[in-house]
Coordinates of C-alpha atoms in Angstrom, one line a residue:
Chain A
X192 CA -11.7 14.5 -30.1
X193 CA -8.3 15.2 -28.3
X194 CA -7.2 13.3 -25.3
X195 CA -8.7 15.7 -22.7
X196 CA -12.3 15.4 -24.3
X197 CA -12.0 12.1 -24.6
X198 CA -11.2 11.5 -20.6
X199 CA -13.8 14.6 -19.9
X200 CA -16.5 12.8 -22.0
X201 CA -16.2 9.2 -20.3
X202 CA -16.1 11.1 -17.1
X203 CA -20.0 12.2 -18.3
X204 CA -20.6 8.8 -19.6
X205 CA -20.7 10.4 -22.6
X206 CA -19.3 8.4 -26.4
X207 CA -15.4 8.5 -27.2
X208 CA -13.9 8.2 -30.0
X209 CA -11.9 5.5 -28.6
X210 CA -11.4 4.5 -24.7
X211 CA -9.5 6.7 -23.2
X212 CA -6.0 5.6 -22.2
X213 CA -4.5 6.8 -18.5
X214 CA -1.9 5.2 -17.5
X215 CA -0.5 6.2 -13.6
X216 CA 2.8 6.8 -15.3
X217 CA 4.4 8.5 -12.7
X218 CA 8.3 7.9 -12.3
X219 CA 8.2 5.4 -15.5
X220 CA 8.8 8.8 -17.5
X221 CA 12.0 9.2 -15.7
X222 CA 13.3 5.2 -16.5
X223 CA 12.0 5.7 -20.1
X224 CA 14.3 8.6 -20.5
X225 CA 17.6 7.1 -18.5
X226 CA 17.0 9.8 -15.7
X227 CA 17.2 8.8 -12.3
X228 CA 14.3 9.4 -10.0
X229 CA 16.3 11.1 -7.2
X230 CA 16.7 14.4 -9.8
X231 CA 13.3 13.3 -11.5
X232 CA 11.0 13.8 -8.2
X233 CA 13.0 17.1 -7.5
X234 CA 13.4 18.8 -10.4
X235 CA 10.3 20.4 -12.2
X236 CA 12.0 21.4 -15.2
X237 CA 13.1 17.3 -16.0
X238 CA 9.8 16.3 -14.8
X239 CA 7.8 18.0 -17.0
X240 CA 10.5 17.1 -20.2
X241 CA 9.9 13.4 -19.0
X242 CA 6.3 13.6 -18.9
X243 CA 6.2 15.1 -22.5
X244 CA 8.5 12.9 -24.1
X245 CA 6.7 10.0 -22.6
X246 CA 3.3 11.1 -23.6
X247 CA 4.5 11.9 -27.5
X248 CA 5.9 8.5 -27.5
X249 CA 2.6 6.3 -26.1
X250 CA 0.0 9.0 -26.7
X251 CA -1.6 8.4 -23.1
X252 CA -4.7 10.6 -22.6
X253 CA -2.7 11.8 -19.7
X254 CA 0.7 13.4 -18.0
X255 CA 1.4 13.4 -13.8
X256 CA 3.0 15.7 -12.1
X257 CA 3.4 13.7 -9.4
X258 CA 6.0 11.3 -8.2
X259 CA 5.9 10.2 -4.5
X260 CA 3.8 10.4 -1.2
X261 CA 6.4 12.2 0.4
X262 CA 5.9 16.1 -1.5
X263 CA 3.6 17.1 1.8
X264 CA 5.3 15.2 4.8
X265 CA 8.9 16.7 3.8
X266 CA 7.1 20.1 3.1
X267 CA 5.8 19.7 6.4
X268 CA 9.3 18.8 7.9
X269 CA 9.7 15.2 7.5
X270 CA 13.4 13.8 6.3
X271 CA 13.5 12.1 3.6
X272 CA 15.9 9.5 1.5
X273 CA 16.4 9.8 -1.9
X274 CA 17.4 6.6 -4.1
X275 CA 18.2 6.7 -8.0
X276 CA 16.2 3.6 -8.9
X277 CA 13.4 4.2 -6.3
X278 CA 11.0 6.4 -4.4
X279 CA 12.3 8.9 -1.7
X280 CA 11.1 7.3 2.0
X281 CA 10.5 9.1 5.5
X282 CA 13.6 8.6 7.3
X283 CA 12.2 10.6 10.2
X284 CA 8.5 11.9 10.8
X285 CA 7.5 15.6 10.8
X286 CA 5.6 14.2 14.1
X287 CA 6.7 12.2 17.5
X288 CA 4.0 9.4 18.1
X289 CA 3.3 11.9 21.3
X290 CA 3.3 15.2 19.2
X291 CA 0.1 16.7 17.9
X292 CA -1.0 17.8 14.7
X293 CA -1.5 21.7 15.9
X294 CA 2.1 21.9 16.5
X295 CA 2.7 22.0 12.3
X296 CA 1.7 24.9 10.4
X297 CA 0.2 24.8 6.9
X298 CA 3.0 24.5 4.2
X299 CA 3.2 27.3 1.7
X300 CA 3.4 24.9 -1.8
X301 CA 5.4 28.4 -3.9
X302 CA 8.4 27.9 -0.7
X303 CA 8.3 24.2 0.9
X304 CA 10.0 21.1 -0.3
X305 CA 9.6 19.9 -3.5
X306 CA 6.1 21.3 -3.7
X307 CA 7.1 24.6 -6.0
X308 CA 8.7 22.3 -8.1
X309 CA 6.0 20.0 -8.6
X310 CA 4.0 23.6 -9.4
X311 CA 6.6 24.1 -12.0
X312 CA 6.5 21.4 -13.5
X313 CA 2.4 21.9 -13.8
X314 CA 2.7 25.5 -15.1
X315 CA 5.4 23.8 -17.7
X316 CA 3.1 20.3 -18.6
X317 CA 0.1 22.8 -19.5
X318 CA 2.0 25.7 -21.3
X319 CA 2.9 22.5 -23.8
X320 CA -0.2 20.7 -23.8
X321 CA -2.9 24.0 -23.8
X322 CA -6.3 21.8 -23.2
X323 CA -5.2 19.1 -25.8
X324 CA -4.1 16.4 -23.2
X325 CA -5.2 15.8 -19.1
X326 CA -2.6 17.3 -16.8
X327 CA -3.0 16.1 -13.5
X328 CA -1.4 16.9 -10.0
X329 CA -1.7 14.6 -7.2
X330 CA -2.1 14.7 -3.8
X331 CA -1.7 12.4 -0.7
X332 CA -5.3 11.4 1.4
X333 CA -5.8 12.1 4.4
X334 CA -4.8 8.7 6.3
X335 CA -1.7 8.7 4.0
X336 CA -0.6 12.3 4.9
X337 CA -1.4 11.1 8.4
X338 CA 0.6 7.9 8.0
X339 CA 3.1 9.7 6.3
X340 CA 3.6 12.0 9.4
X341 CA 3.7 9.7 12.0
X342 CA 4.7 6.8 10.4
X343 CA 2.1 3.6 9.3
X344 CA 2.4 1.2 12.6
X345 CA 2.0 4.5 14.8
X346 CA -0.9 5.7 13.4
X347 CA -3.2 3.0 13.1
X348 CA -2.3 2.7 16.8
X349 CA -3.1 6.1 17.4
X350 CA -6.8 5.5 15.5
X351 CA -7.0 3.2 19.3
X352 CA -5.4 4.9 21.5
X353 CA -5.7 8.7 21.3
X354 CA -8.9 8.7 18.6
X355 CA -9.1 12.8 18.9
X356 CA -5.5 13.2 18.4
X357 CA -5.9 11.0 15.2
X358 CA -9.0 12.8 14.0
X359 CA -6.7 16.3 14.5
X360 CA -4.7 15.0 12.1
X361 CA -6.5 13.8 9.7
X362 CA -8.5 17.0 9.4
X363 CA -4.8 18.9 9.7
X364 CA -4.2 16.6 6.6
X365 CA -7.6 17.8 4.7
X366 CA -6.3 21.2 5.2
X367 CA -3.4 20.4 3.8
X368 CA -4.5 18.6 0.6
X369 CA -7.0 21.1 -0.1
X370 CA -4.5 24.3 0.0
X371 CA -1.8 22.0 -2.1
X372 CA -4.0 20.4 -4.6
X373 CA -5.9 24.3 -5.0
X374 CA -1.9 25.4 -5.7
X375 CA -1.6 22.2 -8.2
X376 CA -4.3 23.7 -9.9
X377 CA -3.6 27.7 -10.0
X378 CA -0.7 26.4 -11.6
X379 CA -2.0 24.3 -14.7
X380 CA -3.8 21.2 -13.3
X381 CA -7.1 20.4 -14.7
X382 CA -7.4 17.8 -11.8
X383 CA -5.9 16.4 -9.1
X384 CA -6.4 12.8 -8.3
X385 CA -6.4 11.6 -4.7
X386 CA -4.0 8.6 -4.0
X387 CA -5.1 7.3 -0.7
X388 CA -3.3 4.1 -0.4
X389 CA -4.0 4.2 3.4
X390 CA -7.6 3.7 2.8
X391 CA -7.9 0.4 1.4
X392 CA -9.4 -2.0 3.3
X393 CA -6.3 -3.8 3.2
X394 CA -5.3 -1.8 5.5
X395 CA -8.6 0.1 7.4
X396 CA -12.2 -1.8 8.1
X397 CA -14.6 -0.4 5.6
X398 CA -16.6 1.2 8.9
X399 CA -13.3 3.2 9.9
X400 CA -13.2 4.4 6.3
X401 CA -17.3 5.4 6.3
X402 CA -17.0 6.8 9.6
X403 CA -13.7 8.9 9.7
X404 CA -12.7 9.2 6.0
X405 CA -15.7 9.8 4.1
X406 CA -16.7 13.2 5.5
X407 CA -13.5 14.3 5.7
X408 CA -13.0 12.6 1.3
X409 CA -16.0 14.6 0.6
X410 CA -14.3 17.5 2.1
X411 CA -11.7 16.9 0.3
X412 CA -13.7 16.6 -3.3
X413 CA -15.9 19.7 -2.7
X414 CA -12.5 21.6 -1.9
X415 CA -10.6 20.8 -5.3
X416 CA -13.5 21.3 -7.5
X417 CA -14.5 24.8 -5.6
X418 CA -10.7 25.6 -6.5
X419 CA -11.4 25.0 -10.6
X420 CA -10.8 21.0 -10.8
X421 CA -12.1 19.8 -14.2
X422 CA -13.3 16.4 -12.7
X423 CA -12.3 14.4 -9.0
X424 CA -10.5 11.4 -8.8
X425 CA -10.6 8.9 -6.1
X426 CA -7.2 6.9 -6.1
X427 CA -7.3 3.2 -3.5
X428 CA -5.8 0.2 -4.3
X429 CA -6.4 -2.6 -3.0
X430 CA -9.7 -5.1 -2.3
X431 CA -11.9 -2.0 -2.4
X432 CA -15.1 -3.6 -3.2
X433 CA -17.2 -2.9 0.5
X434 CA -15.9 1.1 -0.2
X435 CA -16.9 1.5 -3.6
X436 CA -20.3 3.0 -3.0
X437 CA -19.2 5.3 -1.1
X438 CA -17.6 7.1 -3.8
X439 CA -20.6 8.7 -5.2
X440 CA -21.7 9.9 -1.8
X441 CA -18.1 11.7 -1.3
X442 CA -18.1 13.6 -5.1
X443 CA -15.4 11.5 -7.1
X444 CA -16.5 11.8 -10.6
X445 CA -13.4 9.0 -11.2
X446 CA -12.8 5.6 -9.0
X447 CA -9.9 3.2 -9.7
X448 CA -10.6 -0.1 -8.5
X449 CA -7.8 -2.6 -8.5
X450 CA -7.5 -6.2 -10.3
X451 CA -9.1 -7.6 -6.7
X452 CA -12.4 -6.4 -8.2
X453 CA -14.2 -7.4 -10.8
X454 CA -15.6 -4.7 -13.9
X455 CA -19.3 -6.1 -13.5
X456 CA -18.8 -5.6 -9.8
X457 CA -17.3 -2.2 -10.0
X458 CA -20.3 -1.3 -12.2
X459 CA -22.8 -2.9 -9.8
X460 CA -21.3 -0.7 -6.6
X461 CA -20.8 2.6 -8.7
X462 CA -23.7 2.8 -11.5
X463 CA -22.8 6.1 -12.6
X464 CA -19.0 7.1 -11.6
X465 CA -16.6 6.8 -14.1
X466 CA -14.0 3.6 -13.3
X467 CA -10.4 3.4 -14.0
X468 CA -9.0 0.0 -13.9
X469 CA -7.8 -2.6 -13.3
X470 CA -4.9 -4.0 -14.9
X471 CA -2.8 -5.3 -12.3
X472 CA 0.1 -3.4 -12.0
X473 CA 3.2 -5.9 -11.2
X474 CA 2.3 -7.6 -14.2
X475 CA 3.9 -4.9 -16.2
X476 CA 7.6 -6.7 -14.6
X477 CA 6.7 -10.3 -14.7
X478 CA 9.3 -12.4 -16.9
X479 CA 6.2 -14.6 -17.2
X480 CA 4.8 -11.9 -19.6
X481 CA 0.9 -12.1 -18.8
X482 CA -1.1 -11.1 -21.5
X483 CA -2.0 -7.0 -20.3
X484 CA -3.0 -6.7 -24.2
X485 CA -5.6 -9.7 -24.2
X486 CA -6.5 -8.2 -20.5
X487 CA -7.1 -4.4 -22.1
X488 CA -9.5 -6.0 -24.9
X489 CA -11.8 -8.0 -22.5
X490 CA -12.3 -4.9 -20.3
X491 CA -12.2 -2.6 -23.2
X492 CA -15.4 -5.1 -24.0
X493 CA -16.5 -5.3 -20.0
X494 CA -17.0 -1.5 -20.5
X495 CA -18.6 -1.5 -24.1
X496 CA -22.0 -0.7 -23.4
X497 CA -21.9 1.0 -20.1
X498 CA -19.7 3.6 -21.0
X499 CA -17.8 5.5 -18.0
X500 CA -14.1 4.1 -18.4
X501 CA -10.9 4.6 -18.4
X502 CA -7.9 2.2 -19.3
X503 CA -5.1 2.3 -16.8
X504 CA -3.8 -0.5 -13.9
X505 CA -5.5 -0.6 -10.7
X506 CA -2.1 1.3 -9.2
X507 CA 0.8 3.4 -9.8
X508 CA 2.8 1.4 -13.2
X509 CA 5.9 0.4 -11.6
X510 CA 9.4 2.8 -13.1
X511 CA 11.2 -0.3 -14.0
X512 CA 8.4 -1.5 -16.0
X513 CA 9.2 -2.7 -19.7
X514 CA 8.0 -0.1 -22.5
X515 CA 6.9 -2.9 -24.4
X516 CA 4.1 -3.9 -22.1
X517 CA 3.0 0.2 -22.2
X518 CA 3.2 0.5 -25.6
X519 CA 0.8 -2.5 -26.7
X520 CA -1.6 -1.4 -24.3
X521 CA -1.6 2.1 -25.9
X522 CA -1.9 -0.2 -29.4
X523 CA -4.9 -1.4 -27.9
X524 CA -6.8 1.0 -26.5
X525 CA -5.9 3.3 -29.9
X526 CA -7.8 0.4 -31.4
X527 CA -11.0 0.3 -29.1
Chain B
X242 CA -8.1 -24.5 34.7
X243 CA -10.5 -25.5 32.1
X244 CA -10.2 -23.8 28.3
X245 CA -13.2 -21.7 29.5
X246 CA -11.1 -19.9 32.1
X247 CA -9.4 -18.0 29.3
X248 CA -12.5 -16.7 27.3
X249 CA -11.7 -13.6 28.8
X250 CA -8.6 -13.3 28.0
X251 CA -9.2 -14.6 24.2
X252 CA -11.9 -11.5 24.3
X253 CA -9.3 -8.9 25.4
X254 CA -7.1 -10.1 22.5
X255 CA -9.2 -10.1 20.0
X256 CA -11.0 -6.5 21.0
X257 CA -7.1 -5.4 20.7
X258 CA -7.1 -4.3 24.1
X259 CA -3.6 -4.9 24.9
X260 CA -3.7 -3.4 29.0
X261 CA -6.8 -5.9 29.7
X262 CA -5.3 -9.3 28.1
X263 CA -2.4 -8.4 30.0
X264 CA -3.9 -7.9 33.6
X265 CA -5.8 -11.5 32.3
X266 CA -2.8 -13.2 31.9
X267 CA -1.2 -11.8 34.7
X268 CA -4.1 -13.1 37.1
X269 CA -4.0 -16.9 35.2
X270 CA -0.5 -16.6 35.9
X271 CA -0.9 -15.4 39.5
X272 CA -3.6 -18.0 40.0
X273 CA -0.9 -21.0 38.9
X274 CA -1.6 -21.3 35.2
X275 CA 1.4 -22.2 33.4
X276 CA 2.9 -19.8 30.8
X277 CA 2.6 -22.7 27.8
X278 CA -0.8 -22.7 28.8
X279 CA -1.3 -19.1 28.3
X280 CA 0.3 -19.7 25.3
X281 CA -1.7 -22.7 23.8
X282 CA -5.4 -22.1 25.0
X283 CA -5.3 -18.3 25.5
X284 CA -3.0 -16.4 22.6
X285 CA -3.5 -19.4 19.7
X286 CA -7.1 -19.7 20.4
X287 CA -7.3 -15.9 19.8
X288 CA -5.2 -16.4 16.5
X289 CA -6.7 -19.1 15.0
X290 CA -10.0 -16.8 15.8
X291 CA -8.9 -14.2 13.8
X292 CA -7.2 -17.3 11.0
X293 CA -10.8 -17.9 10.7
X294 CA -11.8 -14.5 10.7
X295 CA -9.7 -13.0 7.9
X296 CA -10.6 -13.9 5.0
X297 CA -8.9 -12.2 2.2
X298 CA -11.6 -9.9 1.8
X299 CA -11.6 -9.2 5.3
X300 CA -8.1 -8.9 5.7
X301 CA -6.9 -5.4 7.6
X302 CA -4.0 -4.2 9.3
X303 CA -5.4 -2.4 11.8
X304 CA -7.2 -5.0 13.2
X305 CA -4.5 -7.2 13.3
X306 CA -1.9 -4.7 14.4
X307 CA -4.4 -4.3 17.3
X308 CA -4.4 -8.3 18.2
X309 CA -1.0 -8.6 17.5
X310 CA 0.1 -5.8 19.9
X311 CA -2.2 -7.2 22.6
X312 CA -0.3 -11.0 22.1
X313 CA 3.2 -9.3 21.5
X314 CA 3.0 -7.4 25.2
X315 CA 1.4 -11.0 26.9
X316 CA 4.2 -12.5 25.2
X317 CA 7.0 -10.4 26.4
X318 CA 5.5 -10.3 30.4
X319 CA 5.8 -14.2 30.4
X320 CA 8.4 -14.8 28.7
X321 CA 11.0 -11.8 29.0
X322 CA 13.9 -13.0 27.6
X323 CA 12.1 -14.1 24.3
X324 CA 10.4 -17.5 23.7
X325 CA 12.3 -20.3 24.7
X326 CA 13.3 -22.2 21.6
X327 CA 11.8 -25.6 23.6
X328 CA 8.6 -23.8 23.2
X329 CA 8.5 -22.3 19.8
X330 CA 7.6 -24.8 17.3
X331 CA 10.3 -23.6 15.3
X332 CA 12.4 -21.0 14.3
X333 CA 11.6 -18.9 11.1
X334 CA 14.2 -15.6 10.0
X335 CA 12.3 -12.9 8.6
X336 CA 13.1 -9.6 7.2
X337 CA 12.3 -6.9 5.2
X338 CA 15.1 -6.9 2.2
X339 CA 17.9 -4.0 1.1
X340 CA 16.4 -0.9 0.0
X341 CA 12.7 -1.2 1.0
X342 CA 12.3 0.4 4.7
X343 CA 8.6 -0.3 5.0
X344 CA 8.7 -2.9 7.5
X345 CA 4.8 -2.8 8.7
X346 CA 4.0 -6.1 6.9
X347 CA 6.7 -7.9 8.7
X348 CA 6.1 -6.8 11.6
X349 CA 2.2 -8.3 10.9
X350 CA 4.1 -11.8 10.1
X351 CA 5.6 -12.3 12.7
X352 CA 3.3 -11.0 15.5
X353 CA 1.1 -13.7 13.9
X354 CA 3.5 -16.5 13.9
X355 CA 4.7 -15.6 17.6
X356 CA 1.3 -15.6 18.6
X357 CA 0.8 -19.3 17.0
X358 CA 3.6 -20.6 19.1
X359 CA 6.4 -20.1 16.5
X360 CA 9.9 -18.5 17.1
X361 CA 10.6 -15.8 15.0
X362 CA 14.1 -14.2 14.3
X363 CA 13.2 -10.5 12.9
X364 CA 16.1 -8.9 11.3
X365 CA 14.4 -5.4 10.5
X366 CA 14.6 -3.8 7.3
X367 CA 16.7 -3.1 4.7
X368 CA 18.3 -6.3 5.4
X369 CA 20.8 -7.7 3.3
X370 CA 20.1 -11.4 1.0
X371 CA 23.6 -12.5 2.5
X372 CA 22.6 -11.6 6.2
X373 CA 19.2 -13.0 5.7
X374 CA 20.7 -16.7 4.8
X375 CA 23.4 -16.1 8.1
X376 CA 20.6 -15.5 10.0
X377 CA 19.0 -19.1 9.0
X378 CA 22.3 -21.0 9.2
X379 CA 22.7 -19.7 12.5
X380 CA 19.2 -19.8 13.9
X381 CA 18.5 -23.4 12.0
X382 CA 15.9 -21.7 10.4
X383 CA 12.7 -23.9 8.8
X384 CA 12.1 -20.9 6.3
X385 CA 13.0 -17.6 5.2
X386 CA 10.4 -14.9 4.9
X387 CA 10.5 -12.0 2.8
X388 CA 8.1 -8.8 3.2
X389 CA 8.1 -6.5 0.3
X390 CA 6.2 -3.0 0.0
X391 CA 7.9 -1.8 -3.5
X392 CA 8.9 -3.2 -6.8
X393 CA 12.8 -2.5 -6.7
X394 CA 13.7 -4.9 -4.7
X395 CA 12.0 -8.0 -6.9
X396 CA 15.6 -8.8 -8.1
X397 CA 16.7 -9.2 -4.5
X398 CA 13.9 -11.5 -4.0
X399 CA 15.1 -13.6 -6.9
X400 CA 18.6 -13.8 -5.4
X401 CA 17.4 -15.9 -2.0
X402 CA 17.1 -19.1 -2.4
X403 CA 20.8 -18.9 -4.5
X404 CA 22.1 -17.4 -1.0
X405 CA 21.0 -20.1 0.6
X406 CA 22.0 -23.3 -1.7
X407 CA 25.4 -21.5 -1.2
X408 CA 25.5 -22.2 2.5
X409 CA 24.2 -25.7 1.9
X410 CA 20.4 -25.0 2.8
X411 CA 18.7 -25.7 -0.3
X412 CA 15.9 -27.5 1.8
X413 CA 14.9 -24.1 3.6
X414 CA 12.0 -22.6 2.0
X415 CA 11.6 -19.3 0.8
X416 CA 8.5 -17.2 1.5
X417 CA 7.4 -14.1 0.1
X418 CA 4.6 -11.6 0.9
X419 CA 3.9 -7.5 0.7
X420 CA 1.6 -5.4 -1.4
X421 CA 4.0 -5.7 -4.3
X422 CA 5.4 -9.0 -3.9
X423 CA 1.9 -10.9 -3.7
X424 CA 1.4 -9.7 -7.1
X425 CA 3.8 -12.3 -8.9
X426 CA 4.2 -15.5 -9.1
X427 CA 6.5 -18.0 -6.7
X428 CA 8.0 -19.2 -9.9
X429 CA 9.2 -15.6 -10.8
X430 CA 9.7 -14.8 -7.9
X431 CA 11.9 -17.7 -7.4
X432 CA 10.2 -18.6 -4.0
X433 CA 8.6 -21.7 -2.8
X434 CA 5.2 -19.5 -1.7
X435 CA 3.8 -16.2 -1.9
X436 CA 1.7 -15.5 0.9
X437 CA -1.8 -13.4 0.1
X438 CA -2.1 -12.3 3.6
X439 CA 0.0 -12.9 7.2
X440 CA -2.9 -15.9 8.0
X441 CA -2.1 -17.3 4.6
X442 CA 1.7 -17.2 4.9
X443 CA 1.3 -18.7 8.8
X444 CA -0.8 -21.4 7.1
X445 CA 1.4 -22.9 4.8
X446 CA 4.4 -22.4 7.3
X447 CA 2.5 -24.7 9.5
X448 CA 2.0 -27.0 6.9
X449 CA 5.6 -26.9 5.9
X450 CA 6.9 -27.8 9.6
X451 CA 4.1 -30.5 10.0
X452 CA 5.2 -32.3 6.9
X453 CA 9.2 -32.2 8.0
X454 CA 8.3 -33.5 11.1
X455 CA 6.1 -36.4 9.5

C-alpha cells in the first residue's frame, strides 16, 4: 500500500496498512532545508524541491503546495509583505470597506501572482511522485478570501451592516476557489483541501456558518470534485464541535478538528467522514516538550476500531517547529 | 434614574446595534444622567452580560466585535477626549508585538476592558518589546498585554517581562492571548497569564487590580 492508498483507503473507511500520516507541513519544508519563506512561497521550482526533500526524509503520506492565505487576495490585487522567517501579510486590501465585490474580475491562476507558481510547483510535486504519494493544493474559504480582501475587522462588520454586499463577496470568493483549486488540479493535484480559518466558531456563530457558509462550502465541494478531485477536505481550526455535522451535508470526504475537540466527539458528530486530527499544533515549539508521540498513540488507539483517520495537528505545523517532534511522530504512526 | 432605565440601552448593546445605544445614551444624557452612570449601569451591565455569556465554547468575534463597536462609539460621544484616568479603574498598555500585523484580537481586548471601566493604552501593531515597557513606565501601567495571531513572534513574547525588570517594573504583569499564543503555557511563554479568550483575560485583570488594591 503506498501512501496515496493508504490516505484514499481511510478516506472510504476502508483497512491501512498502517494509519496514514499527513502532516500540514506547509512552510516547515522551507526551515528544514535553511530556505527562507519569502523565496519559498514564490518560487515553484524551490517549493516543490522542499516538499520532496521533506517527504523522503519523514515519509508523510502527503506534500502541499501551498504556503499562505495570501495566493488569491494578491492575485486579485491585494499588496502584500514578504518576511524571511514568516508568512507574507495584506498590507493593503484588493477592496475599500465601501468597494464591492463586482468591481474585481476573476484571476487567471497560469498569469496572476503567485498562483502559476504554485501550479508549477504542482505539475513538478506529481511528475516526482506519479500516484505513489497525496499531492495536495490548497485553497482559501470563502469567509477567508473575503476577509482577506477586506481585511478581518471590516468584514465581520460588513456581515451587519451591508449583508448583500457581504454575501456578493462571499459567492465572488466561491467563484474564485472553484476556478483556482480546478487550475491546482489540471496541474497535478489529487485534492485540494479547503483552509477556512474564518469559519471557526471562534470567530463566526455556528448559525452564520449554517446559514451563509454551508451552501456556499457545498458549492464549493461539488465544484473541486466535478473538476477531478480524488477526495474533499474541510480545513477549520478552532472549537469546531457545534459545525462538525455539517460537514457531511456540504461533501467533505475529510474534516480536521482541532485539539478543542475530543476524537469520541469528533466521531459522534461525523459517523462516517474521515477525521484528521488533532494534535495541537504549538506544541510542536514548546521548550516544555509535551509528549505529541504518547498523544499520536492514544489517538492512533481512539481511532482503532472506527477506522476513518488520519494523523496530523488540528492546524498548519508551525515553520520553526523542531524536526525532532515531526520525526517521532512519523516513528509512530509507521508503527500503528 | 433607576438601573431599569437603561435596559434599553443594555439591549441596543448587546444586539450590536451601535446607532440605537448611542441615540440611548444620548437621551439618558439629555435627560440628566451622568456619563459614569452610563458607564457603570449601562455599558458594564452589557459586558458583564456577555462575561456571562461567552463561554469558551461560545466565544466569537463577531459578536463581540458587534458589542464592542456599539460601547466603543457610546464611549467616545461622552467622553471625547478619552476616559478620564479618574474614571478608568486603571491603566493597562496593550499591543500587538513586532512582526505580527494581525491586530483584530487586540482590538477585542480592549474594547472589552474599556467597556468594564478600564483605561486602555493601545499601541497598535507591530509594536516593539522596548516601546511596549515605555508605554507602561509612562502610562503607570498595572499590566502589559500581548495579542499574538502567529508563531514567530513567541521569542518576542519571551523577552517582556526582561524589558520590564529593566526599567524597574518587575511587579507589572504580563498577559498574553491570540490564536497562537493561547496554545502555550505562561511558564514558556514567560508571562504571568495566558488569556483563553478577551472575557478571560478581563477576568483575571480584574482580579489582579482588586488584589493590589487590597
Amino acid at each position: 500500500m503506498n501512501s496515496l492508498e493508504r490516505i484514499l483507503a481511510a478516506v472510504r473507511f476502508e483497512p491501512t496498512d498502517r494509519t496514514p500520516f499527513m502532516p500540514q507541513l506547509f512552510g516547515h519544508a522551507a526551515s528544514m532545508a535553511g530556505v527562507g519563506l519569502d523565496a519559498y512561497v514564490r518560487d515553484g521550482r524551490l517549493m516543490a524541491e522542499c516538499q520532496l526533500r521533506q517527504q523522503e526524509r519523514l515519509g508523510n503520506d502527503a506534500v502541499f503546495a501551498f504556503s499562505d492565505l495570501g495566493v488569491e487576495t494578491e492575485a486579485l490585487g491585494s499588496r502584500l509583505r514578504y518576511y524571511e522567517r514568516q508568512y507574507p501579510e495584506v498590507v493593503a486590501y484588493a477592496l475599500a470597506p465601501a468597494d464591492a465585490a463586482a468591481i474585481l474580475s476573476l484571476p487567471d491562476p497560469a498569469r496572476d501572482g503567485r498562483m502559476p507558481a504554485v501550479l508549477r510547483a504542482l505539475g513538478l510535486l506529481r511528475r516526482a511522485l506519479g500516484d505513489s504519494v497525496l499531492v495536495a493544493g490548497g485553497v482559501a474559504g470563502p469567509m477567508t478570501l473575503a476577509s482577506q480582501l477586506y481585511g478581518a475587522e471590516t468584514v465581520l462588520y460588513l456581515t451587519a451592516d451591508d449583508r448583500p454586499r457581504f454575501e456578493a463577496v462571499l459567492d465572488f470568493a466561491v467563484a474564485v476557489a472553484i476556478r483556482y483549486g480546478a487550475a491546482q488540479i489540471g496541474a497535478g493535484a489529487h485534492l485540494v483541501t479547503v483552509l477556512e480559518p474564518m469559519a471557526s466558531p471562534a470567530v463566526v456563530p455556528p448559525d452564520f456558518f449554517r446559514e451563509l457558509l454551508v451552501p456556499r462550502l457545498r458549492r464549493l465541494m461539488a465544484g473541486l470534485r466535478e473538476a477531478g478531485a480524488l477526495a474533499t477536505w474541510l480545513n477549520i481550526a478552532g472549537p469546531t464541535a457545534p459545525i462538525l455535522p455539517h460537514y457531511a451535508e456540504l461533501g467533505a470526504d475529510i474534516a480536521t478538528f482541532d485539539y478543542y475537540v475530543e476524537p469520541a466527539e469528533a466521531c459522534g458528530r461525523l459517523p462516517r467522514t474521515c477525521l484528521a486530527g488533532n494534535l495541537k499544533s504549538l506544541d510542536f515549539l514548546a521548550p516544555s516538550s509535551a509528549d505529541l508521540a504518547a498523544q499520536a498513540r492514544r489517538l492512533i488507539a481512539a481511532f482503532a476500531d472506527r477506522g476513518g483517520f488520519i494523523l496530523t495537528a488540528g492546524c498548519e505545523i508551525p515553520p520553526e517547529a523542531g524536526d525532532s517532534y515531526i520525526a517521532a511522530l512519523a516513528e509512530v504512526a509507521a508503527r500503528g | 434614574m433607576s438601573a431599569t432605565g437603561f435596559q434599553t440601552m443594555v439591549a441596543a448593546l448587546l444586539a450590536g446595534d451601535h446607532a440605537a445605544a448611542l441615540a440611548e445614551a444620548r437621551r439618558l444624557r439629555a435627560a440628566g444622567v451622568s456619563a459614569e452612570r452610563i458607564v457603570t449601569d449601562g455599558l458594564e451591565v452589557a459586558m458583564g452580560r456577555l462575561d456571562e455569556k461567552c463561554t469558551v465554547e461560545q466565544f466569537n468575534l463577531l459578536e463581540i466585535m458587534l458589542v464592542g463597536r456599539a460601547v466603543s462609539v457610546v464611549v467616545q460621544d461622552i467622553y471625547p477626549e478619552g476616559m478620564p484616568p479618574a474614571q478608568g479603574r486603571a491603566t493597562f498598555v496593550i499591543g500587538t508585538l513586532e512582526g505580527d500585523v494581525h491586530d483584530l484580537g487586540k482590538n477585542i481586548v480592549k474594547m472589552v476592558l474599556i467597556g468594564k471601566g478600564y483605561r486602555v493604552v493601545d499601541l497598535g501593531r507591530d509594536c516593539p518589546v522596548e516601546a511596549l515597557a515605555e508605554a507602561a513606565e509612562r502610562e503607570r501601567a498595572a499590566a502589559v498585554l500581548v495579542s499574538g495571531l502567529i508563531s514567530p513572534i513567541v521569542p518576542q513574547v519571551r523577552r517582556v517581562r526582561a524589558a520590564l525588570q529593566a526599567r524597574g517594573l518587575a511587579g507589572v504583569a504580563v498577559v498574553a492571548g491570540g490564536a497562537a499564543l493561547k496554545q502555550l503555557a505562561a511558564a514558556d511563554l514567560n508571562v504571568d497569564y495566558v488569556a483563553e479568550t478577551a472575557f478571560d483575560g478581563a477576568s483575571y485583570l480584574e482580579g489582579l487590580v482588586t488584589e493590589n488594591a487590597v
